[in-house]
Coordinates of C-alpha atoms and ligand atoms in Angstrom, one line a residue:
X178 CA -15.5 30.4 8.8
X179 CA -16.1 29.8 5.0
X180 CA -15.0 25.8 4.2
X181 CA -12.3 24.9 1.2
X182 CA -14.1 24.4 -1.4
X183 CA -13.3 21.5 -4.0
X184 CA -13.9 20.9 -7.4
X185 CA -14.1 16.9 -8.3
X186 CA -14.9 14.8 -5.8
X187 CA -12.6 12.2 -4.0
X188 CA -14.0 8.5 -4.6
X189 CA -14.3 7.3 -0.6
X190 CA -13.7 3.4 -0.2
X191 CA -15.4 2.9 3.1
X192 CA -14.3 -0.4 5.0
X193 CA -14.1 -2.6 8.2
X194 CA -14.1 -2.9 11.7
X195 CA -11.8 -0.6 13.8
X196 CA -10.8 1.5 10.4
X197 CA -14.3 1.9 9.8
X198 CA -14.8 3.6 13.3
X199 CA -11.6 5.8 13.1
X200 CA -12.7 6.8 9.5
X201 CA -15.7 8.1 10.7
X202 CA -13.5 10.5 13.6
X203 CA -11.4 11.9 11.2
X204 CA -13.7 12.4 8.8
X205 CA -15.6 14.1 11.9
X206 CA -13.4 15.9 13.7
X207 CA -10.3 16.4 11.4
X208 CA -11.8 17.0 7.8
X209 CA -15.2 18.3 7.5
X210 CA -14.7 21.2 9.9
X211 CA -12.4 22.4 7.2
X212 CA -13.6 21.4 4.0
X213 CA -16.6 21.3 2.1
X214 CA -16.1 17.6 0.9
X215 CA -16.9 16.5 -2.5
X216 CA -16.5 12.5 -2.1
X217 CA -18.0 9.6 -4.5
X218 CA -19.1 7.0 -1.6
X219 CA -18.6 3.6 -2.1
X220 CA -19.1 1.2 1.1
X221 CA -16.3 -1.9 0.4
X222 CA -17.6 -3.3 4.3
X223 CA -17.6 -6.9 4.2
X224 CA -21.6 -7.0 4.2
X225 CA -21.6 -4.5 1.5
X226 CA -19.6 -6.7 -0.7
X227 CA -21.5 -10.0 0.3
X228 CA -24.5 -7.9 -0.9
X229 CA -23.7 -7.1 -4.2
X230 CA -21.8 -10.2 -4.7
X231 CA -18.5 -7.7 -4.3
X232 CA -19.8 -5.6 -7.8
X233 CA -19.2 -2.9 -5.2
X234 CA -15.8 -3.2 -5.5
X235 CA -15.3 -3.2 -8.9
X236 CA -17.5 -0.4 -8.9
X237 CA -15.1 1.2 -6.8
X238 CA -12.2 0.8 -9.2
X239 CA -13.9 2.1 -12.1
X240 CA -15.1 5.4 -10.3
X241 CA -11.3 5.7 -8.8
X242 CA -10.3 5.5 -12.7
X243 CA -12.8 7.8 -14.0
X244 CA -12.4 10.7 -11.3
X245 CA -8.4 9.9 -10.7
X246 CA -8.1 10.2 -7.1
X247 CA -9.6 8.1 -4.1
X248 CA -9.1 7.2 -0.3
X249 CA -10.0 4.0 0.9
X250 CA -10.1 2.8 4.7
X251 CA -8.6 -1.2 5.4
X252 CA -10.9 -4.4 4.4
X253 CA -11.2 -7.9 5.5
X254 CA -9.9 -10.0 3.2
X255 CA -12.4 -12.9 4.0
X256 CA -10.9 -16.4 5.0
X257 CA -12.7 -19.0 6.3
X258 CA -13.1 -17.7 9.5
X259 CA -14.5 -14.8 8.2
X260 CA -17.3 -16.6 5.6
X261 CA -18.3 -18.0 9.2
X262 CA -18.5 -14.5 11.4
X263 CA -20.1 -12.8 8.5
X264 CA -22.2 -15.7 7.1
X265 CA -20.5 -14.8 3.9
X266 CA -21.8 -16.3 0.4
X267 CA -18.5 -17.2 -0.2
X268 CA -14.4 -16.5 0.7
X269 CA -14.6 -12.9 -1.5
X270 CA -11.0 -11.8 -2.8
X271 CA -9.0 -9.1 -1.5
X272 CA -10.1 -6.0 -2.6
X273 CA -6.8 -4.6 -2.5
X274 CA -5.7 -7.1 -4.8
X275 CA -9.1 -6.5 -6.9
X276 CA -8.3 -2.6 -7.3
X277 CA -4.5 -3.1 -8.0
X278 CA -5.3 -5.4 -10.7
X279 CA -7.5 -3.1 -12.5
X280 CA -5.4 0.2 -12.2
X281 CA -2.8 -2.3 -12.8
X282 CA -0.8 -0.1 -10.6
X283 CA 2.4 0.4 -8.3
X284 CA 2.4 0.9 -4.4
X285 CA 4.3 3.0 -2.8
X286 CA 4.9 3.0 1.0
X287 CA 6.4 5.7 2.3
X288 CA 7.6 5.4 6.5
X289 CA 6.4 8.4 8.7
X290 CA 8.8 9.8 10.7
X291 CA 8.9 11.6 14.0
X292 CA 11.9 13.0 16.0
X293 CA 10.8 10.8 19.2
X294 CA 10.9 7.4 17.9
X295 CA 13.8 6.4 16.2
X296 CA 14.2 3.5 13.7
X297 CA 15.6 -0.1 15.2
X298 CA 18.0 0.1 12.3
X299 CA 20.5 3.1 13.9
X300 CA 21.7 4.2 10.5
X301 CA 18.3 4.6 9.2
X302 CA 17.8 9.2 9.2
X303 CA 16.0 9.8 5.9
X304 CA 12.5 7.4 5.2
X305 CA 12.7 4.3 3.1
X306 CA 9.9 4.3 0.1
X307 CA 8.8 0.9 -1.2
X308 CA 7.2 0.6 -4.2
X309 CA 5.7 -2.8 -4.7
X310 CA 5.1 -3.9 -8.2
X311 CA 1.2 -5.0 -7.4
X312 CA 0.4 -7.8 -10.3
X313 CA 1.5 -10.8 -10.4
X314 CA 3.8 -13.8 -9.4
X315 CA 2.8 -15.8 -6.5
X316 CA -0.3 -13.6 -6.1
X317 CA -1.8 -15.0 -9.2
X318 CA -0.2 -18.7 -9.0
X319 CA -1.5 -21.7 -10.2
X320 CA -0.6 -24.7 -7.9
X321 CA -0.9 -28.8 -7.5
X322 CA -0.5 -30.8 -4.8
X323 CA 1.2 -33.6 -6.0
X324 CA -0.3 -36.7 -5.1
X325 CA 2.4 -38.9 -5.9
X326 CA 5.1 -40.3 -9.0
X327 CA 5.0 -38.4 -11.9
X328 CA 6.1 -36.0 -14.3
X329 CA 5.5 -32.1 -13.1
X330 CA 5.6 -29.9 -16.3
X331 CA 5.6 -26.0 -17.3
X332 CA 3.4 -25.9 -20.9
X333 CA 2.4 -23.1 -23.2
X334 CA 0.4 -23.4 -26.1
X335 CA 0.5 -20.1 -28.4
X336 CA -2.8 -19.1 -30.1
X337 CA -1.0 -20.4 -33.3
X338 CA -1.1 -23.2 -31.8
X339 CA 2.9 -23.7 -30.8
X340 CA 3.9 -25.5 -27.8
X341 CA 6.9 -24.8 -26.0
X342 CA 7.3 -27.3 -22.6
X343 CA 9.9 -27.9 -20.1
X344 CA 10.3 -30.4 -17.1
X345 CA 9.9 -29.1 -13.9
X346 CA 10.1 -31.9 -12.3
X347 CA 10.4 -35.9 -12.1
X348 CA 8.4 -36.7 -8.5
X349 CA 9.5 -39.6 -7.5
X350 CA 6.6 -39.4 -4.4
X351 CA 4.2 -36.9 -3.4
X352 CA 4.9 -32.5 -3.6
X353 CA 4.5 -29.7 -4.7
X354 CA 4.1 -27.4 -7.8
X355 CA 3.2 -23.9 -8.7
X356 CA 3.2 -21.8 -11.7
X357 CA 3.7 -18.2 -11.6
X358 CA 3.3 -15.4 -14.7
X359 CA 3.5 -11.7 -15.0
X360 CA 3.8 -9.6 -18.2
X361 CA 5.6 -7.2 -20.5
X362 CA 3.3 -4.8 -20.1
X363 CA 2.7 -4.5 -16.4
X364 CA 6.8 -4.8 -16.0
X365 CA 6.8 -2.1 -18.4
X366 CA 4.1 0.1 -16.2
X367 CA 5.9 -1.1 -12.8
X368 CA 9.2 0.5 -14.2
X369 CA 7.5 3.7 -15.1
X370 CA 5.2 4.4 -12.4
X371 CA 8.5 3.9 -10.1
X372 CA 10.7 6.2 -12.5
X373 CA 8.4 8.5 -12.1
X374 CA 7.8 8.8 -8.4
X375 CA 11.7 9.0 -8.1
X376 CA 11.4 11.9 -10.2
X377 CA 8.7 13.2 -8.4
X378 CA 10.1 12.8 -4.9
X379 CA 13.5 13.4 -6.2
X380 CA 14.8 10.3 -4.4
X381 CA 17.6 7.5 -5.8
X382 CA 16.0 4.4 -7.0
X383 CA 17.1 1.4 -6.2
X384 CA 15.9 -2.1 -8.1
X385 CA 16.6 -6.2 -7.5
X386 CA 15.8 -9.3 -8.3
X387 CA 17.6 -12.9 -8.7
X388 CA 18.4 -13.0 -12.1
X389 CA 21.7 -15.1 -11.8
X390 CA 19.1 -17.8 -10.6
X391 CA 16.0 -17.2 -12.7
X392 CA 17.8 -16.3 -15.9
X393 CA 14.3 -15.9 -17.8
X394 CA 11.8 -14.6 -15.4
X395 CA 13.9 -12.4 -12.9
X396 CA 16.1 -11.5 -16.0
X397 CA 12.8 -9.9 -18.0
X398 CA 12.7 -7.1 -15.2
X399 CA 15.8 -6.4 -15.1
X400 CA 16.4 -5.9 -18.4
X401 CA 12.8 -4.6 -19.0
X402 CA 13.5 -1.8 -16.6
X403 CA 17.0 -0.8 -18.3
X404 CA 14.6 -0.2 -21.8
X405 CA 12.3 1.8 -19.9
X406 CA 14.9 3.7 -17.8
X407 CA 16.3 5.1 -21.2
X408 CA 13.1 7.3 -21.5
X409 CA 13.9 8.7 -18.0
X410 CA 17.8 8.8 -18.2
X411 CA 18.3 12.6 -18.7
X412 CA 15.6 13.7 -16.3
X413 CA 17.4 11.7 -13.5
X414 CA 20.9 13.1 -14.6
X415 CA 19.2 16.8 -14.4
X416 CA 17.4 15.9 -11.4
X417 CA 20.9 14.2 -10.1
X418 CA 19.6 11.4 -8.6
X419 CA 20.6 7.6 -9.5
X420 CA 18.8 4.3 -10.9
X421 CA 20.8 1.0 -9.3
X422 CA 20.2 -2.0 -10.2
X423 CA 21.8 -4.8 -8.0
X424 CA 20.8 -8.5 -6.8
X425 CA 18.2 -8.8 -4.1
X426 CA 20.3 -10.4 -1.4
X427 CA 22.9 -7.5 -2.0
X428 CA 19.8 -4.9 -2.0
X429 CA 19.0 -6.1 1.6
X430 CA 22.7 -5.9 2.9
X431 CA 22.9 -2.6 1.8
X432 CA 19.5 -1.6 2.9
X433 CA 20.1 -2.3 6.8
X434 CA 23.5 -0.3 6.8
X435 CA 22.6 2.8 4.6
X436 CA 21.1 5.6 5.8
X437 CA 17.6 5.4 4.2
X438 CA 16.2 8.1 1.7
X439 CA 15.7 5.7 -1.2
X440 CA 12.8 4.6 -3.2
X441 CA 13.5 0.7 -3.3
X442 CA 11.1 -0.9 -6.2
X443 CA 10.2 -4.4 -5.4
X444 CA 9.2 -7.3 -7.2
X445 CA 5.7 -8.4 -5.6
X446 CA 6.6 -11.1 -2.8
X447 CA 9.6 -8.9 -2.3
X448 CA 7.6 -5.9 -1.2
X449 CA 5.0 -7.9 0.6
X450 CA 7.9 -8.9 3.1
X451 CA 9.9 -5.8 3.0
X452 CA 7.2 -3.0 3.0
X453 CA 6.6 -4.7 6.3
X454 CA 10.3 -5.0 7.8
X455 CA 10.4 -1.3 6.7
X456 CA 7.5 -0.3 8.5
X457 CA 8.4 -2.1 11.7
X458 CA 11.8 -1.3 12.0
X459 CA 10.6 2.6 11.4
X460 CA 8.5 2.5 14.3
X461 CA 4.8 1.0 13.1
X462 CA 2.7 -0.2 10.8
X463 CA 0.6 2.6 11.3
X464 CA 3.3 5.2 10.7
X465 CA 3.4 4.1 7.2
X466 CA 1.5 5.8 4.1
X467 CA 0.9 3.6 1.2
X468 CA -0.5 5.3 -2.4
X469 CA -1.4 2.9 -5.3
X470 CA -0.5 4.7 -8.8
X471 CA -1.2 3.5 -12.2
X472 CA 1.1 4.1 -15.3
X473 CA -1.5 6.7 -16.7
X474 CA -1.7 8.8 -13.5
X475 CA -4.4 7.3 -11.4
X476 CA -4.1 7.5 -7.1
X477 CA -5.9 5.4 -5.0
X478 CA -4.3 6.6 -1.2
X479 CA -4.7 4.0 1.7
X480 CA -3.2 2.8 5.4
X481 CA -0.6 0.3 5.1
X482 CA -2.2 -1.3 8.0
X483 CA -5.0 -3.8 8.5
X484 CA -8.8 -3.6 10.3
X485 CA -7.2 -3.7 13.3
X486 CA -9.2 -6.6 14.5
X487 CA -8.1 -6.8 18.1
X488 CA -8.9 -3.7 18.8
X489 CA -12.7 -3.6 17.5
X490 CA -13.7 -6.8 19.3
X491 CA -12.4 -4.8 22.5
X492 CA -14.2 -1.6 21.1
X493 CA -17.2 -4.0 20.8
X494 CA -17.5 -5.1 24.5
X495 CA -16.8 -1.2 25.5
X496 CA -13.2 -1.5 26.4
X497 CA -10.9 1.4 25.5
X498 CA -8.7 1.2 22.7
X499 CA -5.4 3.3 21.9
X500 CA -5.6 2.2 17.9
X501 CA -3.5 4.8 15.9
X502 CA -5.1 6.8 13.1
X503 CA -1.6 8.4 11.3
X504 CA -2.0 6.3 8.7
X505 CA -5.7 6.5 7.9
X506 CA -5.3 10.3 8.2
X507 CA -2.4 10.7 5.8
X508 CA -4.5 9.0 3.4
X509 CA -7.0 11.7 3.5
X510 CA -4.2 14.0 3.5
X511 CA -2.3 12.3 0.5
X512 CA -6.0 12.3 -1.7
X513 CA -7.1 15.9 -0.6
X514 CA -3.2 16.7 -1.3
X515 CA -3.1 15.3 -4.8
X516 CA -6.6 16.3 -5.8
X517 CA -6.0 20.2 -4.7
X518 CA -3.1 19.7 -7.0
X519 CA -4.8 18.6 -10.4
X520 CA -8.0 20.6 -9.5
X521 CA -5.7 23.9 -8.9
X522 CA -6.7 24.2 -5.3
X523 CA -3.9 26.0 -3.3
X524 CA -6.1 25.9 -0.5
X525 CA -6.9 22.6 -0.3
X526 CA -3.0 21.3 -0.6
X527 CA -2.3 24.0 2.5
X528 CA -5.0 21.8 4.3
X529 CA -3.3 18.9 4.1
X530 CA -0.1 20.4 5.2
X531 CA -1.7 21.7 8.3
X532 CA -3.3 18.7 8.6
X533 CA -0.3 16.2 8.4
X534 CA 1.8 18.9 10.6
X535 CA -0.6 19.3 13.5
X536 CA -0.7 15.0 13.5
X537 CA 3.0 15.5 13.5
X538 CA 3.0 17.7 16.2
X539 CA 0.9 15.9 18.3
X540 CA 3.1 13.0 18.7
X541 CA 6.3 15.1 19.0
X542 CA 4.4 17.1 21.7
X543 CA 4.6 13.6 23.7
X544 CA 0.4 12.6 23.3
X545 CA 0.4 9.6 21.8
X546 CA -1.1 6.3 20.9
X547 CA 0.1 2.4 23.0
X548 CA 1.7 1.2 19.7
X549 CA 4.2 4.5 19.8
X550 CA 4.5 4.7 23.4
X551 CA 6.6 1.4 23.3
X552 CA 8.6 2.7 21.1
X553 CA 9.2 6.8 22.0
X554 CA 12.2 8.3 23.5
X555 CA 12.2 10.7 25.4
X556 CA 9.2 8.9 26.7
X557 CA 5.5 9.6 26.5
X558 CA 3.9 12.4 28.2
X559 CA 0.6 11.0 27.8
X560 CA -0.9 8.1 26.3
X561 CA -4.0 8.5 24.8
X562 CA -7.1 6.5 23.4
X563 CA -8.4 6.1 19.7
X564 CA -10.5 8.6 20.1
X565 CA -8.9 11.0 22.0
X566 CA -5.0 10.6 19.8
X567 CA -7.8 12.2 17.4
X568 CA -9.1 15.2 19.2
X569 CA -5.6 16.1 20.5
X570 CA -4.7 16.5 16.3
X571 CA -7.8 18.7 16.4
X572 CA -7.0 20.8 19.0
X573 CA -3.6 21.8 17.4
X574 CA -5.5 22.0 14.3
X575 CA -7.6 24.6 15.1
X576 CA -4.5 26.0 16.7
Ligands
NAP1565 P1 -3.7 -5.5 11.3 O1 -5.1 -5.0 11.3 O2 -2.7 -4.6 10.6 O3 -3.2 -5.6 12.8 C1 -2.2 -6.4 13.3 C2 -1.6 -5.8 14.6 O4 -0.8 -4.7 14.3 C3 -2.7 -5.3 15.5 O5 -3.3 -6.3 16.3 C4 -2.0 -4.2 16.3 O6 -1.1 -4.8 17.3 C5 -1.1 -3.6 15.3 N1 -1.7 -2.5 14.5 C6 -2.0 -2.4 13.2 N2 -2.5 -1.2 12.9 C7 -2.5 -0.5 14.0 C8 -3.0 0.8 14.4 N3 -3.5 1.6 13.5 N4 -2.8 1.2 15.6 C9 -2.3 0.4 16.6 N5 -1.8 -0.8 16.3 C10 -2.0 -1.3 15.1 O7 -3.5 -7.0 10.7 P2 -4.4 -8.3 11.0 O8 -4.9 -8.3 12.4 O9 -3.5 -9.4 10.6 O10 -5.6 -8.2 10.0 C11 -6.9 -7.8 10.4 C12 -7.7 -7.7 9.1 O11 -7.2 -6.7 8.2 C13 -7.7 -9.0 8.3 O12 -9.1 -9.4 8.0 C14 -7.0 -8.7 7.0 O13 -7.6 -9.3 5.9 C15 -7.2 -7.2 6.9 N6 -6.1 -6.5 6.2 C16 -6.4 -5.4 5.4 C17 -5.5 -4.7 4.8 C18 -5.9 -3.5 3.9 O14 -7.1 -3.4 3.6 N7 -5.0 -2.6 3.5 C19 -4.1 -4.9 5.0 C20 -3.8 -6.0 5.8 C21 -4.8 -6.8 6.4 P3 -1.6 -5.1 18.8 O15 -2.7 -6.0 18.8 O16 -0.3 -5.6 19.4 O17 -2.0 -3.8 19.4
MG1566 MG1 1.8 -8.0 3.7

């Protein structure tokens, strides 16, 4: 059998613990059989990044803008715990949060959906996309513990020199204070990287924030977004689909008692929280596909999930695992996908088709993994191991 052939290669973002085993299956087993797979490696493991004082992730970013499409695997995001385990140099940032900020982009989960397990919310039928404005806010905070009386106070001092300054506070004893900032121009790229993946996806899109209460900094979005939204007004008319813009309390009431089939663009705390009520109320956090997209059309593909770090310290002492790989194989699918479509690659966008449909398949066949089992109805027929979830997908692949 001849492989697929590609044409630029896919920057691979290798990372940690119980990803970093499943990676390697579906890579294995799923992907390679297939295709003849052009990748740019970059390892983002913990002790990779330690190593090269995390240049390697930077690295990593700059590749993903310079070839356009990349696929990266879950990474500790060290804390204290971690600069112990790994004898870490020091408490590294997230790389997530190290890539977003440099494509400055948008991410977009979208919830994977299967006819046996049915979302907690009953009215939920059609998926529920978050996109998740990635700079910014509390993310990127400044903040004081307040030792005691005082005067807390917000200050900024132009490069002309001009001050502008408002009270925050009068603390009468010790607290808290925190400053938080975003800008025009990621606003401005949040609103269009969403407009367009409504378009794209042909789905409503829904936007919210508390501007009653934050009449400047909640206010700026929302009236940033109807500017840009002008540019994209006739194309959603044509396409006849809707932009809403409502308050974030009323965004959640509606939410739980539509019927789904939305892109919902968040502010960043907003989609932090609700990407994940999504995801769980869909089923699981590994039956959710997340894709990071920049203004100028850059895709970095990735699990919505975590390490999975329960898991590998059970894989570690030779215990079996049932860890699900959906996620980490959409991601595959979702690069391969995207690249096959600006390289001109029929071939390779049939792939992941098959690919996604024979993962689909496999759960609606009844072989699944624990975290779905909970959950399915009609009930499993047979719950399966990490590794094996895996080679079921490949035996309905090769069909
Ligand atoms: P997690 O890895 O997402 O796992 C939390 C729990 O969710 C697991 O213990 C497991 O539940 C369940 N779960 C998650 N993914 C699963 C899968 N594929 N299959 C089956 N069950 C799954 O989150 P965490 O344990 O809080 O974080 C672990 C590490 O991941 C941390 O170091 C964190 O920094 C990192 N992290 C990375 C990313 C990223 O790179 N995208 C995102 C989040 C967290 P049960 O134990 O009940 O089976
Ligand atoms: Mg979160």
């Amino acid at each position: 059998m001849t492989k697929i052939a590609m044409k630029t290669p896919v920057v691979e973002m290798d990372g940690d613990e119980m990803t970093r085993v499943l990676w390697v299956w579906v890579k294995d087993k799923l992907i390679l059989p297939y295709v003849d797979l052009k990748v740019e490696y970059y390892d983002l493991g913990l002790k990779h990044r330690d190593d090269t004082d995390d240049a390697v992730t930077m690295q990593a970013a700059e590749a993903n803008k310079r070839l356009g499409v990349a696929v990266k695997c879950a990474t500790i995001t060290p804390n204290e715990e971690r600069v112990k385990e790994y004898s870490l140099k020091k408490q590294w940032k997230s790389p997530n949060g190290t890539i977003r900020a440099a494509l400055d982009g948008t991410v977009f989960r979208k919830p994977i959906l299967v006819p046996n397990i049915t979302p907690s919310v009953i009215s939920w039928k059609k998926p529920i996309i978050v996109g998740r404005h990635a700079y910014g806010d509390v993310y990127k905070n400044a903040e004081i513990a307040v030792p005691g009386p005082g005067k807390g106070e917000l200050v900024f001092t132009g490069t002309d020199g001009k001050e502008h300054r408002v009270l925050i506070q009068e603390f009468k004893g010790p607290g808290i204070l925190q400053g938080i900032h975003n800008t025009e121009r990621s606003i401005r790229s949040f609103a269009k990287s969403c407009f367009t993946y409504a378009l794209a996806e042909k789905v409503d899109m829904w936007f919210a924030t508390k501007d009653t209460i934050s009449k400047i900094y909640d206010q700026t979005f929302k009236l940033l977004f109807e500017d840009e939204f002008k540019g994209y007004a006739a194309r959603f008319h044509a396409a006849g689909i809707e932009y809403f813009y409502t308050l974030i309390d009323d965004v959640v009431a509606r939410i739980v008692k539509g019927e789904g089939g939305m892109l919902w663009a968040c502010k960043n705390y907003d989609g932090d929280v609700m990407s994940d009520m999504v995801a769980s109320a869909f089923g699981s956090l590994a039956m959710m596909t997340s894709v990071l997209v920049s203004p100028d059309g850059v895709f970095e593909y990735e699990a919505a999930h975590g390490t999975v770090q329960k898991h590998y310290y059970k894989h570690l002492k030779g215990e079996k695992t049932s860890s699900n790989s959906m996620a980490l194989i959409f991601a595959w699918t979702g690069a391969l996908r995207k690249r096959g479509e600006l390289d001109g690659l029929p071939e390779l966008v049939a792939f992941a088709d098959r690919l996604e449909a024979a993962s689909l398949k496999t759960i609606a066949d009844g072989v699944m993994t624990g975290d779905l089992a909970r959950l399915a109805s009609p009930p499993a027929k047979q719950v399966v191991g990490s590794e094996a979830f895996i080679d079921a997908i490949a035996a309905r692949l090769r069909g």
